[in-house]
Structure formats: structure tokens, C-alpha cells
mmCIF file of C-alpha atoms in Angstrom:
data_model
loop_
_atom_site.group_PDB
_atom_site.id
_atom_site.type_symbol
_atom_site.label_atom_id
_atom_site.label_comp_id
_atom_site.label_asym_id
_atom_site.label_seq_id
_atom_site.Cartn_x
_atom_site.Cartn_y
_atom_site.Cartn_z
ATOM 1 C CA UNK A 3 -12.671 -14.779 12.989
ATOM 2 C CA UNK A 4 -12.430 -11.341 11.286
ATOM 3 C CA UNK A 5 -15.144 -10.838 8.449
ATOM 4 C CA UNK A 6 -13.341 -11.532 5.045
ATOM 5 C CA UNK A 7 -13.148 -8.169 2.494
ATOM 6 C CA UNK A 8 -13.364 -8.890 -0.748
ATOM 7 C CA UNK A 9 -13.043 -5.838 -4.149
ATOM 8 C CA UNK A 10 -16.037 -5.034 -6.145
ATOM 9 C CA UNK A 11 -16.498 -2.080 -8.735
ATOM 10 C CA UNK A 12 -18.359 1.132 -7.192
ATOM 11 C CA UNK A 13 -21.409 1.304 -8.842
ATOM 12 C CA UNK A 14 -22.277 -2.262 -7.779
ATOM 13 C CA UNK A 15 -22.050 -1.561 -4.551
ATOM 14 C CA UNK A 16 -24.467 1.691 -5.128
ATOM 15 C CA UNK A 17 -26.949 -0.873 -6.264
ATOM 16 C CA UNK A 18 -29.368 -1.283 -4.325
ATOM 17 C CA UNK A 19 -29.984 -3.625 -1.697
ATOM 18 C CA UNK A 20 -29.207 -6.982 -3.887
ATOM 19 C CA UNK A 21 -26.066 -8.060 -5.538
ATOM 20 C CA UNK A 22 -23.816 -10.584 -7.304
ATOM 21 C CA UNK A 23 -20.147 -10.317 -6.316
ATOM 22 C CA UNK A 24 -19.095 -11.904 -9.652
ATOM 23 C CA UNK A 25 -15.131 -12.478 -11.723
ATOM 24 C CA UNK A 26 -11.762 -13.500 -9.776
ATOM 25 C CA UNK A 27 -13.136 -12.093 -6.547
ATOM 26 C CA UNK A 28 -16.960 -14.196 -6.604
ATOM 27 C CA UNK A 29 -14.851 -17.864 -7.620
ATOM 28 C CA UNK A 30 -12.417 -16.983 -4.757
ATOM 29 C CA UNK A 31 -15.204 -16.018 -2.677
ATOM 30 C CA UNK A 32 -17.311 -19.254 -3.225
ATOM 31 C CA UNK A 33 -14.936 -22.048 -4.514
ATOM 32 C CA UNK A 34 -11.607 -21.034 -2.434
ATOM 33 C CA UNK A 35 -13.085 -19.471 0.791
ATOM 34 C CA UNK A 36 -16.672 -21.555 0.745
ATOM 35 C CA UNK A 37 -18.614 -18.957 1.691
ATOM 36 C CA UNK A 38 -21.907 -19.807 2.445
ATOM 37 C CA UNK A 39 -25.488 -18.439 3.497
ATOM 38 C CA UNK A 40 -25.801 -16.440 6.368
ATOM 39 C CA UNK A 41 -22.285 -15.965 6.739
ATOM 40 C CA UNK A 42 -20.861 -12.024 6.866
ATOM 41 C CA UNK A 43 -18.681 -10.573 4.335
ATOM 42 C CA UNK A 44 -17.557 -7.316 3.464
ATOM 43 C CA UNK A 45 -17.409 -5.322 -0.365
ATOM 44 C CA UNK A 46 -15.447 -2.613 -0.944
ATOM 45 C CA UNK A 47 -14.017 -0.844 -3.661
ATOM 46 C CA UNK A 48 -10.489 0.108 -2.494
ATOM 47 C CA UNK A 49 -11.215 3.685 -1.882
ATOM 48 C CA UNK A 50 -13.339 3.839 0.932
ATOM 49 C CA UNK A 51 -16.203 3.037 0.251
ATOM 50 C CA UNK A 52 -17.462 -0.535 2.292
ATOM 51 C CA UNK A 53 -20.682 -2.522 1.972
ATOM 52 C CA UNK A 54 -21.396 -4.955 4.414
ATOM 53 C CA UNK A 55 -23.240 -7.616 3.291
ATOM 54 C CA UNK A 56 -24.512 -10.761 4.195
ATOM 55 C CA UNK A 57 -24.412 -13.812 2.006
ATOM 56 C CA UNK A 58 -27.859 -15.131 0.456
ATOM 57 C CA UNK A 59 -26.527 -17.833 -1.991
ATOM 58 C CA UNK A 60 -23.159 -18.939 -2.803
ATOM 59 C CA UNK A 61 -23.463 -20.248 -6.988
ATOM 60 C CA UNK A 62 -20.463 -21.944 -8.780
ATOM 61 C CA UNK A 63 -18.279 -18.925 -9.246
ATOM 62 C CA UNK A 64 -20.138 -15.712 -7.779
ATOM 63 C CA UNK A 65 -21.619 -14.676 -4.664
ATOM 64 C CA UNK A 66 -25.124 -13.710 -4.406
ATOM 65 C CA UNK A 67 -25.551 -11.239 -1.251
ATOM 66 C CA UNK A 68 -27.555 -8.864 0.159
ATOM 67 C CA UNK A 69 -26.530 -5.074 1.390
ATOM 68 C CA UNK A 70 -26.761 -4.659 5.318
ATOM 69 C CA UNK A 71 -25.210 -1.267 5.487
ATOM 70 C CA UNK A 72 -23.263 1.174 3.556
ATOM 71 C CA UNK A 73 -20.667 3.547 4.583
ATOM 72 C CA UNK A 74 -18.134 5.700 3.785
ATOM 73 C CA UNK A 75 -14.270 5.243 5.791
ATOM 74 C CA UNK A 76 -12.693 8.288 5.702
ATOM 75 C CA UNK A 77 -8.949 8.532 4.479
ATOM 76 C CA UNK A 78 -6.505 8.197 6.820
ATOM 77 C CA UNK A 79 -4.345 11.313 7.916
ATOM 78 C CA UNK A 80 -1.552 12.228 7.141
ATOM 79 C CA UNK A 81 -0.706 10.290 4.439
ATOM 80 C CA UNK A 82 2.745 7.801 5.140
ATOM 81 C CA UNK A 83 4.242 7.560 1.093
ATOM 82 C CA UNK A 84 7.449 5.142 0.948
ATOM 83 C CA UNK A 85 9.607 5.624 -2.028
ATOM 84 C CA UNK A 86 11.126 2.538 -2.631
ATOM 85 C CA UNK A 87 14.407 2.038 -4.526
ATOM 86 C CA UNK A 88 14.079 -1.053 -6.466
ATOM 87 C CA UNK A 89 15.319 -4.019 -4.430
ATOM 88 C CA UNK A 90 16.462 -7.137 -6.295
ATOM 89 C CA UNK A 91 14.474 -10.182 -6.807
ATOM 90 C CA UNK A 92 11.174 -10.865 -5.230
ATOM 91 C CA UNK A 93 12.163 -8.672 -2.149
ATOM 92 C CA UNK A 94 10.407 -5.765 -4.113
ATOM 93 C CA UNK A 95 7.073 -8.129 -3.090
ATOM 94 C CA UNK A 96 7.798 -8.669 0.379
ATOM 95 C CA UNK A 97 8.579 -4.938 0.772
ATOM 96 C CA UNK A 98 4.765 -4.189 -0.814
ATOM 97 C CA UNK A 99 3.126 -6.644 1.226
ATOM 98 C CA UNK A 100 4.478 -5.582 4.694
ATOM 99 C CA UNK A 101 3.796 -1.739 3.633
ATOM 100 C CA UNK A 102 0.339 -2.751 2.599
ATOM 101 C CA UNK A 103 -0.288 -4.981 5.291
ATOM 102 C CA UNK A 104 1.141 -2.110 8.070
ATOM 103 C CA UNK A 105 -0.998 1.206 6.426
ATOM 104 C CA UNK A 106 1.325 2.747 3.811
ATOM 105 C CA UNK A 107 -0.853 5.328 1.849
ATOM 106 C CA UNK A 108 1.410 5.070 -0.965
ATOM 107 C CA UNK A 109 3.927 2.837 -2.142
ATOM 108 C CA UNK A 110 6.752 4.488 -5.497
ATOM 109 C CA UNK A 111 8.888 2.485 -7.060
ATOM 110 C CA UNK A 112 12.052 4.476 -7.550
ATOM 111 C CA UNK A 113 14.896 4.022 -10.205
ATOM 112 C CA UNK A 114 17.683 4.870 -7.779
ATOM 113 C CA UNK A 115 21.166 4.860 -9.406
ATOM 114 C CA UNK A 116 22.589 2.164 -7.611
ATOM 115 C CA UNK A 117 20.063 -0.168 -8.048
ATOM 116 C CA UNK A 118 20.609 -3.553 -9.232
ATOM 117 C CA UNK A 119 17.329 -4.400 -10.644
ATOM 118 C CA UNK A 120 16.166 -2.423 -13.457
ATOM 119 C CA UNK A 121 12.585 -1.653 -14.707
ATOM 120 C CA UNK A 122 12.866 -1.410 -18.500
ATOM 121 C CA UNK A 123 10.059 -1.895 -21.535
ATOM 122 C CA UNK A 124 8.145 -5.058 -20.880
ATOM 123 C CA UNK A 125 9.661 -6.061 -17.359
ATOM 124 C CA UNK A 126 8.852 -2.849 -16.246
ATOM 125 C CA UNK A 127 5.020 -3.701 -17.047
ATOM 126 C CA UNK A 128 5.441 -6.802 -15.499
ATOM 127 C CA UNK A 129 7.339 -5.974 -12.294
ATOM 128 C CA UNK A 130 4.705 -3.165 -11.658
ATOM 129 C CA UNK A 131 1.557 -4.907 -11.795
ATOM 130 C CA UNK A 132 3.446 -7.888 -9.372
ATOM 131 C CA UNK A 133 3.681 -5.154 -7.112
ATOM 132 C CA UNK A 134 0.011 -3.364 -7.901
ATOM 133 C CA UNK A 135 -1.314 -7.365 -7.116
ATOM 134 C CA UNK A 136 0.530 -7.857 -4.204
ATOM 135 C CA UNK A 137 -0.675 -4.099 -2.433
ATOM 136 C CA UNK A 138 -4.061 -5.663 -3.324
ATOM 137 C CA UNK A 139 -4.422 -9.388 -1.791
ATOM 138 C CA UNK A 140 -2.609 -7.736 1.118
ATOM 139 C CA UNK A 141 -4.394 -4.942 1.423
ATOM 140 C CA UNK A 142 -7.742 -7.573 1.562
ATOM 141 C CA UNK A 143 -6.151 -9.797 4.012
ATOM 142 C CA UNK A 144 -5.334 -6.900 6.162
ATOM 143 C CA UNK A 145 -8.607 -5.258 6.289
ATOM 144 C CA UNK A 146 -8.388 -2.415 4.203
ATOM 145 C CA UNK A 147 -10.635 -0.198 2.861
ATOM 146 C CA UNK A 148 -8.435 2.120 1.168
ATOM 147 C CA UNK A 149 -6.050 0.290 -1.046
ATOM 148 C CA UNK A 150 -1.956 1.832 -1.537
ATOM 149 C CA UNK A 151 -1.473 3.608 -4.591
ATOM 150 C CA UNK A 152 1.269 1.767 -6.392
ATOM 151 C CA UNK A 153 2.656 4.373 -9.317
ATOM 152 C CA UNK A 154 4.806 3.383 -12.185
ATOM 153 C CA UNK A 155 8.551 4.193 -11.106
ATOM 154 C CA UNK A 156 9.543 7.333 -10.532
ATOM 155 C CA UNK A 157 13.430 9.074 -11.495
ATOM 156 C CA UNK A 158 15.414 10.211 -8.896
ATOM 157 C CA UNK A 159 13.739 13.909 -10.346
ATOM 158 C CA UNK A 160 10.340 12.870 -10.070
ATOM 159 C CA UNK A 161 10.927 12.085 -6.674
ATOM 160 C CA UNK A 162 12.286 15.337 -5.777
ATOM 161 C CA UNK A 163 9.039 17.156 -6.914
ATOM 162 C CA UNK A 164 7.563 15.089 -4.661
ATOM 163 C CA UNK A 165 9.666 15.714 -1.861
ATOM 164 C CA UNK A 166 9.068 19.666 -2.393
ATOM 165 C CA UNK A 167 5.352 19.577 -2.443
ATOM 166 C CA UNK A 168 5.044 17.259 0.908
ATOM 167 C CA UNK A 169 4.283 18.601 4.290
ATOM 168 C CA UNK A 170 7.293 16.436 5.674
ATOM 169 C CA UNK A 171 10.249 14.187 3.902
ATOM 170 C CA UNK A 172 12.933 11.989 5.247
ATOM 171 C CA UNK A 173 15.541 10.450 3.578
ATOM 172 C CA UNK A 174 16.753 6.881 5.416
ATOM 173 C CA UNK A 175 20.530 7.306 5.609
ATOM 174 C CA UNK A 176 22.528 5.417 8.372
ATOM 175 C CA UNK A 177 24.803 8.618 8.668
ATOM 176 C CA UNK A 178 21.979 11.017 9.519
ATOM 177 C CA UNK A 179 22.001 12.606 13.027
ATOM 178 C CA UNK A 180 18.155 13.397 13.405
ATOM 179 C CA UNK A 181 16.465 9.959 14.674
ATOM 180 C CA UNK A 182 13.574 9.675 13.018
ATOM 181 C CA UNK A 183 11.695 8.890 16.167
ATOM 182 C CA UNK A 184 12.243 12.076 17.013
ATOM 183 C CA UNK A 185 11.577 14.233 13.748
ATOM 184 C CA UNK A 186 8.799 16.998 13.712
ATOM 185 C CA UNK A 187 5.493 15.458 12.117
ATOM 186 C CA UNK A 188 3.177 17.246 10.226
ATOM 187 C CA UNK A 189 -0.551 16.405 11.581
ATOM 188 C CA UNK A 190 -1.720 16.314 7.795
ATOM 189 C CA UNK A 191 -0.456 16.389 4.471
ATOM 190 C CA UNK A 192 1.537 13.799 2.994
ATOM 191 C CA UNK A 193 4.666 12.749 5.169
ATOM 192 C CA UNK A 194 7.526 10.740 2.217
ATOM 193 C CA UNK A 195 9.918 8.657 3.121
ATOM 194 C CA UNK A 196 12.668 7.536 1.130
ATOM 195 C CA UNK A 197 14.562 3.870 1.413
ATOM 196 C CA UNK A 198 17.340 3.812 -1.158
ATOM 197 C CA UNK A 199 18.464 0.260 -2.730
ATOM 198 C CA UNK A 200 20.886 -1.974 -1.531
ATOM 199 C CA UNK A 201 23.434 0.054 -2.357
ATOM 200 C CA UNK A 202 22.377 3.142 -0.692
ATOM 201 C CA UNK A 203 21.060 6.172 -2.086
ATOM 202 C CA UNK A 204 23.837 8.093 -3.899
ATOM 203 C CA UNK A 205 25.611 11.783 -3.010
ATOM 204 C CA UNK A 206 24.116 13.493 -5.868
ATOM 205 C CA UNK A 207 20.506 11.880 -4.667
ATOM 206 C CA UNK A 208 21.070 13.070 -1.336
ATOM 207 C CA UNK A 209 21.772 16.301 -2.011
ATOM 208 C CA UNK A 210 18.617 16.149 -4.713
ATOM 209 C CA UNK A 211 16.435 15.319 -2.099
ATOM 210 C CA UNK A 212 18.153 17.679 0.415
ATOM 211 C CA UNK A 213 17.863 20.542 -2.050
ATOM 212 C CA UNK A 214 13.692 19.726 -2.147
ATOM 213 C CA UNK A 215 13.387 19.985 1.769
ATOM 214 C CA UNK A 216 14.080 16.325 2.733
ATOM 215 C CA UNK A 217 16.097 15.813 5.753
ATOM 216 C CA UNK A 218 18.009 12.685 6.137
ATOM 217 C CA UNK A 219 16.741 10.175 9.400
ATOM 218 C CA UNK A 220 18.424 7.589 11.160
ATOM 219 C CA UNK A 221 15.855 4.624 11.586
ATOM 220 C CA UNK A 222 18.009 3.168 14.852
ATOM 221 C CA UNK A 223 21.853 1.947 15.317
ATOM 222 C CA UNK A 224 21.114 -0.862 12.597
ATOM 223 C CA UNK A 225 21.299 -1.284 8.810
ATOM 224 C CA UNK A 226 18.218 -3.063 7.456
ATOM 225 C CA UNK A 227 17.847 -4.543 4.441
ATOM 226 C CA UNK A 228 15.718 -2.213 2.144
ATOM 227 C CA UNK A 229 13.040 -4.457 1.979
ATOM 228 C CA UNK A 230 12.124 -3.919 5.234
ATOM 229 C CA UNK A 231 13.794 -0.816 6.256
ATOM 230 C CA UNK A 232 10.319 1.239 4.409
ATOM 231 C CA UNK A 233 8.201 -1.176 6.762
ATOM 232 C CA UNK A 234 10.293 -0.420 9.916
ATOM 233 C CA UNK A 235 10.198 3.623 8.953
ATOM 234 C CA UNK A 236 6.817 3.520 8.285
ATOM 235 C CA UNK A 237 6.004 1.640 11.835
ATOM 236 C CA UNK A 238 7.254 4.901 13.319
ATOM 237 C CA UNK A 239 5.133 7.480 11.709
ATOM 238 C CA UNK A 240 2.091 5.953 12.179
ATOM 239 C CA UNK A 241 2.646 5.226 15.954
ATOM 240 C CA UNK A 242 3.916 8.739 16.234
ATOM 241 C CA UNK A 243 1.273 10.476 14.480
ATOM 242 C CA UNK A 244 -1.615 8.385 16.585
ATOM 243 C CA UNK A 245 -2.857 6.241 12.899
ATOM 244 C CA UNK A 246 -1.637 3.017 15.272
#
């Protein structure tokens, strides 16, 4: 059975050789998962750094443990950052979760113009911290030590800027000619790939994104469902680039 991770702030796990993994994370850690003496657990703090500890008393709703070893996990190269046009319902979740679960570096929420579901005022709040909470419990379940930035949505614009100043950028289009399993790869640098909504991404965001240095990718000779095409895209690049 893999160790379980759980998220603690940075400067407790700088302190010293003692501490008390307290909050959300220390009730879940002793009422939920029943950790107990002598078992192994690891602390980290999302961006790297890991503590591995081992547990000296489990209390009503923290974790009392003591430091084995520190060290430092270096980020992963290049970065993989999925621009995701909003999908509708809770497939925005699912979408986060696989990314997170499969090493996405970065996860964007993008207002595409033929999206169905719209970010606006308080929803948008809400939607992104469901997605900010979902790139976390996955990221924990899958072992990670450097969490997926989740930023607040990003205009077709926005994403174009982005597109410029990568070392790669692919746009997901089911017309392209250049497989994406074939695409030159940048060895560092950040490497963006866009999924457009249900819909499809537009003409005028094409040529946006074309105009910034993206080059439109075929993933294979099916349509996915944009909730898993980012997933599927981003299974590629990492296997291709040697991060899997």
C-alpha cells in the first residue's frame, strides 16, 4: 500500500524534527484514514517540498509525527499546460481530476465563445475553487508533490499571450493534419495545449491562436468529448517527452 500524502504549510515542515499535522488535513488524517503510530506518512506542501514522517500519536483531530527526512522534488520538465474551454456541468471536475491525477503542470479555465457554461460574478468564484479542490484531493491521491496551478479563467486573448511566450502550442482540432504524436517537442519550457468546448473552438480563435505560434493537432481519427480529450492530449506529451 502506497504511503498516504497529506498538505501542510511550509514553514511547518521546516520545523524541526517534531510536528502536529493539524485543520482539515490532521481530522482526515486521524478520524477518516485512522492513522496510527508507527505507521508512514508523507507532508508536503504542494510545491515540492516533501517530509516524510512517521506517525508518533494520532489525537482527536491532528496528527502528531515526527520528521524522518526532508527533501526537495524537483519540478518536472517541460511543463504540459491544458487550456480548458469550459465544459458543461460537473464534466469541468472530471476533466481536473484526470489532468491532475495523469501530471498536468497547469490546468486554465478558458471562456471560449462557444461555450455553454459561463463563469460570471459569484459562480465564477464558486466554479473555480470546485476545480482548485478537485486538482488538490487528486493531486494527494495520486502522489504528488507538486500540485497543478489552477488560474482564474482566461479570454480567448489571454490565452493567446500565452500561446506566444511558450516553447511549443497545439491547438486540438479534428481537421488538423499534423498528428500530435508526431509534433516537434520542446525538451523544456512550457508545452500548451488547447481543448476547445463542446462546441469546438471557433474560426476567429483558431486563427488567434494560429497568429501566436500555435499549430493545430489531430489527437487520433476520433472526436472526444472535451472532458477527456485534455487528458488523452496530455497522455501523449508526457510519454513522448520521457515524464511517463
Amino acid at each position: 500500500m502506497s504511503v498516504p500524502v497529506f498538505l501542510a504549510p511550509r514553514d511547518l515542515l521546516l520545523r524541526g524534527d517534531r510536528a502536529v499535522l493539524g485543520g482539515a488535513e490532521g481530522r482526515h488524517a486521524a478520524a477518516v484514514r485512522r492513522l496510527r503510530a508507527g505507521e508512514r506518512v508523507d507532508l508536503t506542501d504542494g510545491a515540492g517540498l516533501v517530509a516524510e514522517c512517521e506517525v508518533r500519536e494520532a489525537l482527536k483531530d491532528s496528527l502528531a509525527v515526527e520528521v524522518l527526512r526532508r527533501r526537495e522534488e524537483p519540478a518536472p520538465s517541460p511543463r504540459v499546460v491544458v487550456v480548458q474551454g469550459l465544459p458543461k456541468g460537473d464534466r469541468g471536475e472530471l476533466a481536473v481530476e484526470m489532468m491532475t491525477e495523469a501530471g498536468v503542470d497547469e490546468i486554465v479555465p478558458w471562456a471560449a465563445s462557444r461555450c455553454v457554461t459561463q463563469w460570471r460574478g459569484d459562480r465564477a468564484d464558486k466554479a473555480l475553487n470546485r476545480w482548485r479542490n478537485t486538482a488538490r484531493e487528486a493531486g494527494k491521491q495520486a502522489r504528488r508533490f507538486h500540485l497543478p496551478e489552477v488560474p482564474p479563467q482566461e479570454t480567448t486573448a489571454r490565452v493567446a499571450e500565452r500561446v506566444r511566450g511558450a516553447a511549443a502550442a497545439f491547438v486540438l482540432h479534428e481537421e488538423a493534419k499534423t498528428p500530435l504524436s508526431s509534433a516537434d517537442l520542446p525538451r523544456e519550457g512550457d508545452i500548451v495545449l488547447v481543448v476547445g468546448p463542446e462546441g469546438g473552438v471557433a474560426d476567429a480563435e483558431l486563427e488567434a491562436f494560429a497568429a501566436a505560434g500555435a499549430v493545430p493537432a489531430l489527437l487520433g481519427p476520433t472526436v472526444l468529448r472535451t472532458s477527456t480529450a485534455g487528458v488523452a492530449a496530455a497522455a501523449v506529451i508526457l510519454a513522448r517527452t520521457g515524464r511517463w
